[in-house]
Tab-separated table of C-alpha atoms and ligand atoms in Angstrom:
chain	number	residue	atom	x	y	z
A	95	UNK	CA	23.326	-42.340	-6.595
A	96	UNK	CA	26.327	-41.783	-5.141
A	97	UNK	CA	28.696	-38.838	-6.171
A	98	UNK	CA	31.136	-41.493	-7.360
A	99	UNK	CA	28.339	-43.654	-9.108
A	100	UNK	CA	27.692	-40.347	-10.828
A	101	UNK	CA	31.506	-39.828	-11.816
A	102	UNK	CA	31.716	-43.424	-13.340
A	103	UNK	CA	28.786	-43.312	-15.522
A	104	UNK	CA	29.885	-39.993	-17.256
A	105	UNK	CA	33.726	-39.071	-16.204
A	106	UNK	CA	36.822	-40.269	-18.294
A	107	UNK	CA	39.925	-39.738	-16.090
A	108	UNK	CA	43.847	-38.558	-16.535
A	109	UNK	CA	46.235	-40.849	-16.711
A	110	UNK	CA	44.174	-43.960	-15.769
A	111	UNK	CA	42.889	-46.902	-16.804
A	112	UNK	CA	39.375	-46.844	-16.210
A	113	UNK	CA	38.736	-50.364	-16.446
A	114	UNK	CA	41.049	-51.440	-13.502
A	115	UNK	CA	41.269	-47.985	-11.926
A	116	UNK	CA	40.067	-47.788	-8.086
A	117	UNK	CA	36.876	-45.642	-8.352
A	118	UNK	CA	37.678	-42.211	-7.517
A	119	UNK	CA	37.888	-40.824	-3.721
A	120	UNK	CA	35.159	-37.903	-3.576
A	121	UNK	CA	36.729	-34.620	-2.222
A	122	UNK	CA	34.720	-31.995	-0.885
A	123	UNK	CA	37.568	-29.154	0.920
A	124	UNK	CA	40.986	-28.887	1.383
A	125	UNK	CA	42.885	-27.297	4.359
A	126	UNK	CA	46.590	-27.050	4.689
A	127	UNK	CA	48.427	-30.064	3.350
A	128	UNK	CA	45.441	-32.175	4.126
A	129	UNK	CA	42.436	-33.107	2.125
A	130	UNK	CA	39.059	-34.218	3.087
A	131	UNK	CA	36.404	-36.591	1.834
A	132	UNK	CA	32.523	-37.428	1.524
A	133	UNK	CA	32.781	-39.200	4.969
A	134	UNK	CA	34.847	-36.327	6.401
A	135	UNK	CA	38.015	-38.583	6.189
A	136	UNK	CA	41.065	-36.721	6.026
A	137	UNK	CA	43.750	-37.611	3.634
A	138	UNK	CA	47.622	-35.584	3.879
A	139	UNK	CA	48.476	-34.415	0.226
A	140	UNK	CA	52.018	-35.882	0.146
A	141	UNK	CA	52.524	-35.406	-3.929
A	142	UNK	CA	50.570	-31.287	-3.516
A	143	UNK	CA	47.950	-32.543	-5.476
A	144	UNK	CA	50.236	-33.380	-8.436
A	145	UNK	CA	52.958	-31.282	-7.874
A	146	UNK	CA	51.105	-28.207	-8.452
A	147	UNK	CA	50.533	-26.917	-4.266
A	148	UNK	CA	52.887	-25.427	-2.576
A	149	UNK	CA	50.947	-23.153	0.417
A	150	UNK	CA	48.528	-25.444	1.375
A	151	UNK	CA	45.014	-25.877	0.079
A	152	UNK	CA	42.201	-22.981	0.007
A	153	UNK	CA	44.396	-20.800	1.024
A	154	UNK	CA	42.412	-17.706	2.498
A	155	UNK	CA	44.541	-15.491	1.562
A	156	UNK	CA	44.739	-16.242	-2.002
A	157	UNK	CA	40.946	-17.185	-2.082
A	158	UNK	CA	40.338	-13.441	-1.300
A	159	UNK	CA	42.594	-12.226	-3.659
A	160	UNK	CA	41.109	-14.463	-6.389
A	161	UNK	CA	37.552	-13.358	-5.186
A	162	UNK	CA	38.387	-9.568	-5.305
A	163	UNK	CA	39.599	-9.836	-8.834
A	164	UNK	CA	36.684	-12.408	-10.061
A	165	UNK	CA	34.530	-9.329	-9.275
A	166	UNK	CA	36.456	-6.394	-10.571
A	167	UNK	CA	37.261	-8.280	-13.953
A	168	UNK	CA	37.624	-11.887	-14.529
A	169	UNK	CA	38.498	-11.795	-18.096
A	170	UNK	CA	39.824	-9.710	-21.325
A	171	UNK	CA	41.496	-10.427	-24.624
A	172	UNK	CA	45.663	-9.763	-23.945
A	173	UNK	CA	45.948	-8.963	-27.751
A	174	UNK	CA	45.512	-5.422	-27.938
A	175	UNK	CA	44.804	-5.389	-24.234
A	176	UNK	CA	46.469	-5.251	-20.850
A	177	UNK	CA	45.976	-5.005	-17.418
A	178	UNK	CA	47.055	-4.662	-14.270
A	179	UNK	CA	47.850	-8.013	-12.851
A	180	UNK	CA	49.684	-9.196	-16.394
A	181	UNK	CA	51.986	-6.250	-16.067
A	182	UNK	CA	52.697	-6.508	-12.036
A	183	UNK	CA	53.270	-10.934	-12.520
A	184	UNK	CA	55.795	-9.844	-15.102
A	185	UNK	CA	57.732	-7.122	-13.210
A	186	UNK	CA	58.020	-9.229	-9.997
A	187	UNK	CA	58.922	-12.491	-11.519
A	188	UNK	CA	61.401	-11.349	-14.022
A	189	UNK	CA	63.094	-9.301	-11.135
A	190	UNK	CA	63.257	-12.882	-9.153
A	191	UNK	CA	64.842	-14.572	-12.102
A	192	UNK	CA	67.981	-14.994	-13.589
A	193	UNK	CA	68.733	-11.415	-14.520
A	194	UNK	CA	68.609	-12.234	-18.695
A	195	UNK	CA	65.303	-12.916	-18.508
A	196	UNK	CA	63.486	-9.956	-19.817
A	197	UNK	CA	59.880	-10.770	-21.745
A	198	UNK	CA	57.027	-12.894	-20.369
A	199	UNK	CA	54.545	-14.516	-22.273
A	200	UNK	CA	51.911	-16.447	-21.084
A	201	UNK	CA	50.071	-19.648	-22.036
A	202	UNK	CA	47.373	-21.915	-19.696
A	203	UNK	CA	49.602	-24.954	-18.488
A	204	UNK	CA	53.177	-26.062	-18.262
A	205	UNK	CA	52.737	-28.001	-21.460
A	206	UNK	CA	51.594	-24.629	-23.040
A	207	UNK	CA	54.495	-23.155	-22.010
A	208	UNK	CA	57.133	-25.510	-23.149
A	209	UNK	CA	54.912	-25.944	-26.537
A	210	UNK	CA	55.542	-21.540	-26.486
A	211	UNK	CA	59.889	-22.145	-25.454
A	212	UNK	CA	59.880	-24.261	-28.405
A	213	UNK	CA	58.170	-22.140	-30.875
A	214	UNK	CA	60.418	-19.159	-29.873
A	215	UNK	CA	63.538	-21.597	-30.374
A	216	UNK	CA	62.454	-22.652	-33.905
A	217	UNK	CA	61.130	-19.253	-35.547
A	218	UNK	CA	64.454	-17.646	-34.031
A	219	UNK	CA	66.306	-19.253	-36.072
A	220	UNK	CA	63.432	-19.490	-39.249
A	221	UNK	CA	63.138	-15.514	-39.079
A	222	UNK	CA	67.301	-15.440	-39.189
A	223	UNK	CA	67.274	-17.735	-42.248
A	224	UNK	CA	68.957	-20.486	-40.754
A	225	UNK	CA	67.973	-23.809	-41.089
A	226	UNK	CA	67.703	-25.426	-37.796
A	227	UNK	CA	65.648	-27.835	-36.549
A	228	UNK	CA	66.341	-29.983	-34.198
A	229	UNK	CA	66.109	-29.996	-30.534
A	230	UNK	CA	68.401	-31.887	-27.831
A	231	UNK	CA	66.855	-33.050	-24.703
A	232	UNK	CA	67.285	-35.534	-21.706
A	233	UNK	CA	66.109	-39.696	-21.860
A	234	UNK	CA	63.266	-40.033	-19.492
A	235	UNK	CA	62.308	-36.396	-19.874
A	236	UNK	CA	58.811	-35.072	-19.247
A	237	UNK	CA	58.027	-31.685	-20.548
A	238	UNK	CA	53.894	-32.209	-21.235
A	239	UNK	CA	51.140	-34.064	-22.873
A	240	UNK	CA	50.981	-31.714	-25.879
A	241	UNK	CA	52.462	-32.958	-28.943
A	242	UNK	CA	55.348	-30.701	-29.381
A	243	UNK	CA	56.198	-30.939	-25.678
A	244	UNK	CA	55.557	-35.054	-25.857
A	245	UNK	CA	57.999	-34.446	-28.589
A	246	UNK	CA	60.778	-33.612	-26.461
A	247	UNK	CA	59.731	-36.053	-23.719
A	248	UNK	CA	61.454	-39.242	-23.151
A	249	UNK	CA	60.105	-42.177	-25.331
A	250	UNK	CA	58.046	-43.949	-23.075
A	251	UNK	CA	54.799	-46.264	-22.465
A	252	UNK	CA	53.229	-42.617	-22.343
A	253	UNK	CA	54.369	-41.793	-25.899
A	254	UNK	CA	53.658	-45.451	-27.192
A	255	UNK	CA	50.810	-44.609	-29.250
A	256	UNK	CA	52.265	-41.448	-30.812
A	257	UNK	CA	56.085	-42.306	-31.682
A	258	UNK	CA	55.965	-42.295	-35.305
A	259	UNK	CA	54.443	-38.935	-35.217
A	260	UNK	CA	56.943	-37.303	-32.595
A	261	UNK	CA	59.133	-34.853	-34.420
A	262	UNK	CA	62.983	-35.845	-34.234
A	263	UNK	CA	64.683	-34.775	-31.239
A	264	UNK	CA	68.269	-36.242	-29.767
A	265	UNK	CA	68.182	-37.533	-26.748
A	266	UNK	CA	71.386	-37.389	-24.439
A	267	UNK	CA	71.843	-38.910	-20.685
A	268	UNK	CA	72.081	-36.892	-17.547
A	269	UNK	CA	75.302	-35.635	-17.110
A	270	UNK	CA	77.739	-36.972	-14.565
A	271	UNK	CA	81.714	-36.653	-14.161
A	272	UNK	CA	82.198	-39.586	-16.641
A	273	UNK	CA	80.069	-38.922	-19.619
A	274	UNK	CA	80.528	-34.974	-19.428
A	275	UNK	CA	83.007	-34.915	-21.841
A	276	UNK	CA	81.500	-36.853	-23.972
A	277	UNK	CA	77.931	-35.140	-23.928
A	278	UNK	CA	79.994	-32.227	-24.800
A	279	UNK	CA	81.035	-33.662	-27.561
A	280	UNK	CA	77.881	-35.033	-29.129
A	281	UNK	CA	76.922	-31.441	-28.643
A	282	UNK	CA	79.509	-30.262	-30.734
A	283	UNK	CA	78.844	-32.535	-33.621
A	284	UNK	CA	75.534	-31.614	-33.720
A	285	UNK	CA	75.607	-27.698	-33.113
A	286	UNK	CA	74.883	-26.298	-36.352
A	287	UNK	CA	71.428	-28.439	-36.648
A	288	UNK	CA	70.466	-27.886	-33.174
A	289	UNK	CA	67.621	-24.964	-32.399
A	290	UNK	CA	67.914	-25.620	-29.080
A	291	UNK	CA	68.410	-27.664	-25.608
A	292	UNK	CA	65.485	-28.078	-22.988
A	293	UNK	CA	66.381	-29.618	-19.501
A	294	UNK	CA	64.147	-30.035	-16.867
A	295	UNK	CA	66.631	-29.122	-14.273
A	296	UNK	CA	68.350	-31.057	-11.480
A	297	UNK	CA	64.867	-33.091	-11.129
A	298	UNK	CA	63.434	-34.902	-13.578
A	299	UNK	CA	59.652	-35.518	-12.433
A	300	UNK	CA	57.894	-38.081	-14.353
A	301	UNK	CA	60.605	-39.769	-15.076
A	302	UNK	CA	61.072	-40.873	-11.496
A	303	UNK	CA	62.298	-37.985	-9.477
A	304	UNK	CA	66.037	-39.006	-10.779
A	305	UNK	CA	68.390	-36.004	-9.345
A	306	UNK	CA	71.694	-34.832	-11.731
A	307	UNK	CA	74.098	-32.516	-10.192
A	308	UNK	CA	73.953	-28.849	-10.822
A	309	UNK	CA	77.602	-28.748	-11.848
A	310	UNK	CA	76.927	-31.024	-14.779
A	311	UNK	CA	74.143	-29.009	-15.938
A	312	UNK	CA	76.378	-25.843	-15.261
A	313	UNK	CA	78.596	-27.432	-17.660
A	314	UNK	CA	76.114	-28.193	-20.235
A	315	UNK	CA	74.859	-24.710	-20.659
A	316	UNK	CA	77.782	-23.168	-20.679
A	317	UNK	CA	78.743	-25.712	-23.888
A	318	UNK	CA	75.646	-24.929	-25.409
A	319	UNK	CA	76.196	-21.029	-24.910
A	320	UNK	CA	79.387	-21.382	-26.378
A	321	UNK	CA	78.086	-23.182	-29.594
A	322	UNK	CA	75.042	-20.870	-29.820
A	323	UNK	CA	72.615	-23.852	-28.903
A	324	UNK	CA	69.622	-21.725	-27.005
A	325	UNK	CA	68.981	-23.399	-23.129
A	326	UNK	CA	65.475	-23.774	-22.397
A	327	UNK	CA	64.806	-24.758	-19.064
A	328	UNK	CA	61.649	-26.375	-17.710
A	329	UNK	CA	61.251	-25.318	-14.649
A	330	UNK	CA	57.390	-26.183	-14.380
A	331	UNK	CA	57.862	-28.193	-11.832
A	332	UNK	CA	61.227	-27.174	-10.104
A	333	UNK	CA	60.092	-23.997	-9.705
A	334	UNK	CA	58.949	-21.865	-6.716
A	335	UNK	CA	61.454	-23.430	-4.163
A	336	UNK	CA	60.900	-27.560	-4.667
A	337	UNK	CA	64.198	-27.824	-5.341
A	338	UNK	CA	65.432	-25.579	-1.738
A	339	UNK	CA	66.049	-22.422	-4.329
A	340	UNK	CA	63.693	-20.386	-5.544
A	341	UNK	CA	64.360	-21.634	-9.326
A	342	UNK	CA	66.377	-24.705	-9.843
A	343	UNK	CA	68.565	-22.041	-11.996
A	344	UNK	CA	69.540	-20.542	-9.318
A	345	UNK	CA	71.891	-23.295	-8.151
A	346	UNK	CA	73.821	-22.893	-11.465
A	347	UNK	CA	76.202	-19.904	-12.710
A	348	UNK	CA	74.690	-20.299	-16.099
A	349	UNK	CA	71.501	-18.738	-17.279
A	350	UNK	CA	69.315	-20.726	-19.698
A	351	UNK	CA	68.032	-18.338	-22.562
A	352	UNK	CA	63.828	-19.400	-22.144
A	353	UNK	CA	62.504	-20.953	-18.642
A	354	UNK	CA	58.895	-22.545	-18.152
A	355	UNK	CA	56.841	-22.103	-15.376
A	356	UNK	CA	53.125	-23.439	-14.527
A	357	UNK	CA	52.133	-25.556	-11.580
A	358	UNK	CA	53.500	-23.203	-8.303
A	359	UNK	CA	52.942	-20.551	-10.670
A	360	UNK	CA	49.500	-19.755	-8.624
A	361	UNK	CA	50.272	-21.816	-5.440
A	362	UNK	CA	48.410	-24.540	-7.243
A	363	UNK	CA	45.012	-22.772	-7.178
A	364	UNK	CA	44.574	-22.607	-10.709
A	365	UNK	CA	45.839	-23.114	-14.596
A	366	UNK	CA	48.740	-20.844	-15.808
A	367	UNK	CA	51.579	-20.533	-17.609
A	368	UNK	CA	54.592	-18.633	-18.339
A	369	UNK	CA	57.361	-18.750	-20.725
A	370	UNK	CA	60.399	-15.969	-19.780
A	371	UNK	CA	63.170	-15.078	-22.810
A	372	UNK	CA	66.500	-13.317	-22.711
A	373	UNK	CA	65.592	-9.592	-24.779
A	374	UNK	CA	67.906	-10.829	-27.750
A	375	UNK	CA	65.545	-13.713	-28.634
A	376	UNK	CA	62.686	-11.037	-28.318
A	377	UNK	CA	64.211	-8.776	-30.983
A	378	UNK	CA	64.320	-11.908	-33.356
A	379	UNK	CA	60.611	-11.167	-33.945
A	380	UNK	CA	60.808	-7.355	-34.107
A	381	UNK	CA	60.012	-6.965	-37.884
A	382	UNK	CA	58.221	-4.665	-40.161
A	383	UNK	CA	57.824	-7.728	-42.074
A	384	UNK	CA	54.246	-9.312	-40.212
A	385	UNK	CA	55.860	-12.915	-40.733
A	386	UNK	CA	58.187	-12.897	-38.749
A	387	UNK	CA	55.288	-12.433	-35.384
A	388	UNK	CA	55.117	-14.847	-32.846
A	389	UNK	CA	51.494	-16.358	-33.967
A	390	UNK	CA	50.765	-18.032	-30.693
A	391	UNK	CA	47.895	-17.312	-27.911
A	392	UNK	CA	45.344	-19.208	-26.371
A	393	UNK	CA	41.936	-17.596	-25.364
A	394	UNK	CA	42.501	-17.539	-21.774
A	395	UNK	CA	46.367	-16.246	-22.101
A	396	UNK	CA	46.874	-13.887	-19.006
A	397	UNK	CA	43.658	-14.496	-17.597
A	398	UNK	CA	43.149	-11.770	-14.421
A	399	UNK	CA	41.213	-14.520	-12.113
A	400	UNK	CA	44.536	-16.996	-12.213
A	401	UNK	CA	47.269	-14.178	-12.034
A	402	UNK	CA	45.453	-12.717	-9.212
A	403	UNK	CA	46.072	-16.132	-7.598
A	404	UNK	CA	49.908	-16.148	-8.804
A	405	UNK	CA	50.234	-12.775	-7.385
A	406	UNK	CA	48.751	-13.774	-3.882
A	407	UNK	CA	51.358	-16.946	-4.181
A	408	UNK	CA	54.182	-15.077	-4.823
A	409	UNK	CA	53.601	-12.623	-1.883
A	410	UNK	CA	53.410	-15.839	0.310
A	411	UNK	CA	56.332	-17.527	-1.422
A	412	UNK	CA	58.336	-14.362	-0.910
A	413	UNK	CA	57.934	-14.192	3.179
A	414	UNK	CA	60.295	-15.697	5.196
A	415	UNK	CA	57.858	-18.205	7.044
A	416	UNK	CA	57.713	-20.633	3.835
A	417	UNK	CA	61.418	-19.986	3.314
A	418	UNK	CA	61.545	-21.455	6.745
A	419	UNK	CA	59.143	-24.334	6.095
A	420	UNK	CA	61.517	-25.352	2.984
A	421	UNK	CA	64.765	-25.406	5.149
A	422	UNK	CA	62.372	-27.446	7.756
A	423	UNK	CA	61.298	-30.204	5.426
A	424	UNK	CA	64.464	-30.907	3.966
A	425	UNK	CA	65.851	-31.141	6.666
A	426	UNK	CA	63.393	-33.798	8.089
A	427	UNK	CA	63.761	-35.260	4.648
A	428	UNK	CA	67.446	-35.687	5.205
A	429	UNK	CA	67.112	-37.623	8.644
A	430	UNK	CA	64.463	-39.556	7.711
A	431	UNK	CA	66.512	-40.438	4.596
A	432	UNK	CA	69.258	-41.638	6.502
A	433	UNK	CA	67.195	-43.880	8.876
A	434	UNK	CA	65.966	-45.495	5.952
A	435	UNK	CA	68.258	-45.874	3.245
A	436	UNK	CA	69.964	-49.093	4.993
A	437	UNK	CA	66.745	-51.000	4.721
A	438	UNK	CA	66.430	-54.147	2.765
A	439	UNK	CA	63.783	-53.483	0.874
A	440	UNK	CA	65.276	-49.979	-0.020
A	441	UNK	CA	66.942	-49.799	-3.244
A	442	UNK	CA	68.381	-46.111	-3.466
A	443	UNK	CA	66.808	-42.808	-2.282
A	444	UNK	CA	67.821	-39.761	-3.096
A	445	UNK	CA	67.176	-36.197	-1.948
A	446	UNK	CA	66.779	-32.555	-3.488
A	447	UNK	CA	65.297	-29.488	-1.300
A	448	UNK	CA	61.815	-30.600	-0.325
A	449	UNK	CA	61.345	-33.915	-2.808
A	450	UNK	CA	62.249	-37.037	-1.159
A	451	UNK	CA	62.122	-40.064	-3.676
A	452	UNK	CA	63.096	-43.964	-2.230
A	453	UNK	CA	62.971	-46.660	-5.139
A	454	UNK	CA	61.847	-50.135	-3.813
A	455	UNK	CA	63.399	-53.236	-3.850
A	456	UNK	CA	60.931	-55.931	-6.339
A	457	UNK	CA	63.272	-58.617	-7.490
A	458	UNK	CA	63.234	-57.619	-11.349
A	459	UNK	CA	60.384	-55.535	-12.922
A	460	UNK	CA	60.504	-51.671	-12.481
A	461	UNK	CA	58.428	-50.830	-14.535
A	462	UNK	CA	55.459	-48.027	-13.562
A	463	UNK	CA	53.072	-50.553	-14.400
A	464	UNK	CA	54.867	-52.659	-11.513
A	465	UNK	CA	51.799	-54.249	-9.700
A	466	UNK	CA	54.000	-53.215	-6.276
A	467	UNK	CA	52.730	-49.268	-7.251
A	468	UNK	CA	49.163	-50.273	-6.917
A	469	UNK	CA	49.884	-52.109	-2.966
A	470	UNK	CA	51.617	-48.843	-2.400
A	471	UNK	CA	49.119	-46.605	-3.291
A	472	UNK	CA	46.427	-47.933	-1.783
A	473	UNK	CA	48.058	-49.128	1.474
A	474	UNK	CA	48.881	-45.521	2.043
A	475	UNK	CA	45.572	-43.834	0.820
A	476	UNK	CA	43.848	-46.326	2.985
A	477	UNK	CA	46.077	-44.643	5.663
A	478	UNK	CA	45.243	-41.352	4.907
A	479	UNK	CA	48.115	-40.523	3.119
A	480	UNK	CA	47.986	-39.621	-1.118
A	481	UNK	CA	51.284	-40.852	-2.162
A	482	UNK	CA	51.361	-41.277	-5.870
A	483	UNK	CA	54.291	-43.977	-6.369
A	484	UNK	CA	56.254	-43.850	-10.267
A	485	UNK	CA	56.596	-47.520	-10.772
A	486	UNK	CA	58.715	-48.587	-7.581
A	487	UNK	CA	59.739	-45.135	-6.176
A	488	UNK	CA	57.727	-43.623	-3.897
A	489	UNK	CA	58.392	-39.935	-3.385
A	490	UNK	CA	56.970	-37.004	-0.908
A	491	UNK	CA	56.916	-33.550	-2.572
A	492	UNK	CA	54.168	-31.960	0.281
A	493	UNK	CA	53.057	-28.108	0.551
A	494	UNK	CA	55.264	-26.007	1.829
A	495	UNK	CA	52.813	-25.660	5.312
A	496	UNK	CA	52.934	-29.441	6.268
A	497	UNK	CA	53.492	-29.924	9.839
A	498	UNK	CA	56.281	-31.577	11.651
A	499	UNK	CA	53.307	-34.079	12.886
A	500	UNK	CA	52.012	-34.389	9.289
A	501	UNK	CA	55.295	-35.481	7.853
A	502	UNK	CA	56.098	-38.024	10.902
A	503	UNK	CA	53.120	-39.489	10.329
A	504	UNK	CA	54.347	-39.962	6.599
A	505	UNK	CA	57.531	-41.147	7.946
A	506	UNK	CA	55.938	-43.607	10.012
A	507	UNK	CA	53.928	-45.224	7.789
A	508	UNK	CA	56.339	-45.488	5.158
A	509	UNK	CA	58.115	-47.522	7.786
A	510	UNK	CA	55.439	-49.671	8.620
A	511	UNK	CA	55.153	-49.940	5.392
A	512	UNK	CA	58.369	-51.575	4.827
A	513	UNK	CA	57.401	-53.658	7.579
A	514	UNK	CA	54.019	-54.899	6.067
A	515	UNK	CA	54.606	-55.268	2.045
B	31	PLP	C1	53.925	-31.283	-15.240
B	31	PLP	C2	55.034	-30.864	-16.138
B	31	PLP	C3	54.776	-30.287	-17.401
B	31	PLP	C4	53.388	-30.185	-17.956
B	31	PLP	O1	52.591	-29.302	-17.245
B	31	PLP	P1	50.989	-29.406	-17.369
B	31	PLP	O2	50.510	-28.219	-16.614
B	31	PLP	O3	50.612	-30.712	-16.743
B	31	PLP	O4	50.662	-29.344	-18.820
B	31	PLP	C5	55.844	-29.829	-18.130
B	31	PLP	N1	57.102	-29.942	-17.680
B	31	PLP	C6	57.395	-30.491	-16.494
B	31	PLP	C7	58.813	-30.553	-16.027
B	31	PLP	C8	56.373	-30.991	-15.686
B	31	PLP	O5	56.668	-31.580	-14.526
């Protein structure tokens, strides 16, 4: 039997429906942006595997940092224990970050950590005795699969199933110079129910790469500071330069009170999550009275094997070469977006540091179940290309260490692609 005969008779997939799915392409390595399968047929990793890659795939020189630590020690309890590579993470990131962020805490995924942000929002404000309980976010958010981060997701065909069990949560639109005032204004009514206010910042992922201006967002926080409405920003996916900037915070003045971080977290190698706070929330939990402890932890939190990998990404985030290869994408992102955006059977596209996203033209339905995203996806993997398409938008998000060559060839085939479909 085939590997993939062997995956259909016991695996259950993410996110698909297994009874129309394509079987599953069988991958056996990974090398820069680029993939390979069973038949040694290479595929370029335009969506970084998810959004999750950002130096390239088996990376040697995080493999050997994973593989020194995996024999020194791959595992220990973190309550009542430390070590090393928990305490160095920490120190490094939180000097990277907005300069209020002061405690780290860490989870196993990005929906972990926004599930953690919320929890720190909520038994603030239980362990200062005031009643609030409600949490503003964005329509079409996407902060996780878990329930409290589906929660605070956008209603959607992904939340379908679960809506009547979704805690209550307002949902406002993205900002722009004709609703701000009035955003700021819903705000205000609602201030003295609201715990907090969790953003995905200047991108919102699953919800179809659509881009809001920093300003806005500026604006927002700066509201919420002002009516003591905590800012929790989700920067699992913005983070580690996607956005151009290190953090998607750092292209506002304003610093959100929790941020999120998971996917670039270890260059994509492997699960992990973080949730940062300002010290004031912190002290909300320093008690002699036990209740008032954060009771959260998972059994992996701060595992050694996936921080050693988060370490090795951050020392290659941190030299100036991928800085370089940031400023070099988007900057073939721009042209390419201005050849394009004239076309017909282009919609809109729209641009922010190294994610390119073009919505197609379908005559009506837009829907991610439009039957255009499954010609799209498999007229590109069937050119060697993994481009994951949200309904009608295609959009290219590759590692960091793609090639000029590698993201022509993109470029070109998206073009013969408009040709061809
Ligand atoms: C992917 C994502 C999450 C969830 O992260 P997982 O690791 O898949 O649980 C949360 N927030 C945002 C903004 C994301 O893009």
């Amino acid at each position: 039997m085939s590997l993939v005969e062997r995956d259909l008779k016991v695996i259950w997939h993410p996110y698909t429906q297994m009874q129309t799915a394509l079987p599953p392409v069988a991958i056996v390595r990974g090398e820069g942006a680029c993939l390979y399968d069973e038949s040694g047929k290479k595929y370029i990793d335009a969506v970084s595997s998810w959004w999750v890659n950002i130096h390239g795939h088996a990376h040697p020189y995080i493999a050997k940092k994973v593989s020194e630590q995996i024999g020194k020690l791959e595992h220990v309890i973190f309550a009542g224990f430390t070590h090393e590579g928990a305490v160095e993470l920490a120190e490094r990131l939180l000097k990277i970050l907005p300069d209020n962020q002061q405690k780290a805490f860490y989870s196993d995924d990005g929906s972990t950590a926004v599930e953690v942000a919320i929890k720190m929002c909520l038994q603030y404000w239980h362990n200062k005795g005031e009643r609030r309980t409600k949490m503003l976010a964005f329509n079409n958010a996407y902060h996780g699969d878990t329930f409290g981060a589906m929660a605070v997701s956008g209603r959607s065909a992904f939340t379908a199933a679960f809506d009547s069990l979704l805690f209550e949560v307002e949902f406002i639109d993205l900002p722009n110079e004709s609703n701000i005032q009035d955003l700021k204004s819903q705000i205000s009514n609602l201030k003295s129910d609201l715990a907090c206010f969790i953003f995905e910042p200047l991108v919102q992922g699953s919800g179809g790469m659509l881009m809001y201006e920093a300003k806005y967002l500026n604006e927002l926080m700066m509201h919420c500071r002002e009516n003591n409405v905590f800012t929790i920003a989700d920067e699992v996916f913005t983070g580690f330069g996607r956005t151009g900037k290190r953090f998607a915070c750092d292209h506002v003045n304003e610093q959100p009170d929790i941020m999120c971080f998971s996917k670039g977290l270890t260059g994509g190698t492997m699960a992990l999550g973080l949730t940062t706070c300002t010290q004031y929330i912190y002290d909300a939990f320093l008690s002699s009275d036990r209740m008032k402890t954060l009771f959260h932890g998972h059994s992996f939190t701060a595992n050694p094997v996936a921080i050693s990998a988060a370490l090795a990404s951050l020392d290659l985030f941190l030299d100036e070469s991928t800085e370089k290869n940031i400023r070099r994408i988007e900057s073939a992102h721009r042209q390419f977006e201005l050849k394009i955006k004239n076309h017909p059977k282009i919609k809109t596209t729209r641009q922010t540091g190294t994610i390119l996203a073009m919505e197609w033209e379908t005559g009506g339905s837009t829907s991610y179940f439009s039957s255009l995203r499954d010609t799209l996806y498999k007229y590109f993997l069937e050119a060697g290309i993994i481009l994951r398409p949200l309904g009608n938008i295609i959009y290219i998000l590759p590692p960091y260490c793609i090639t000029n060559e590698e993201l022509a060839y993109i470029y070109s085939k998206i073009e013969q692609a408009l040709e061809d479909i």
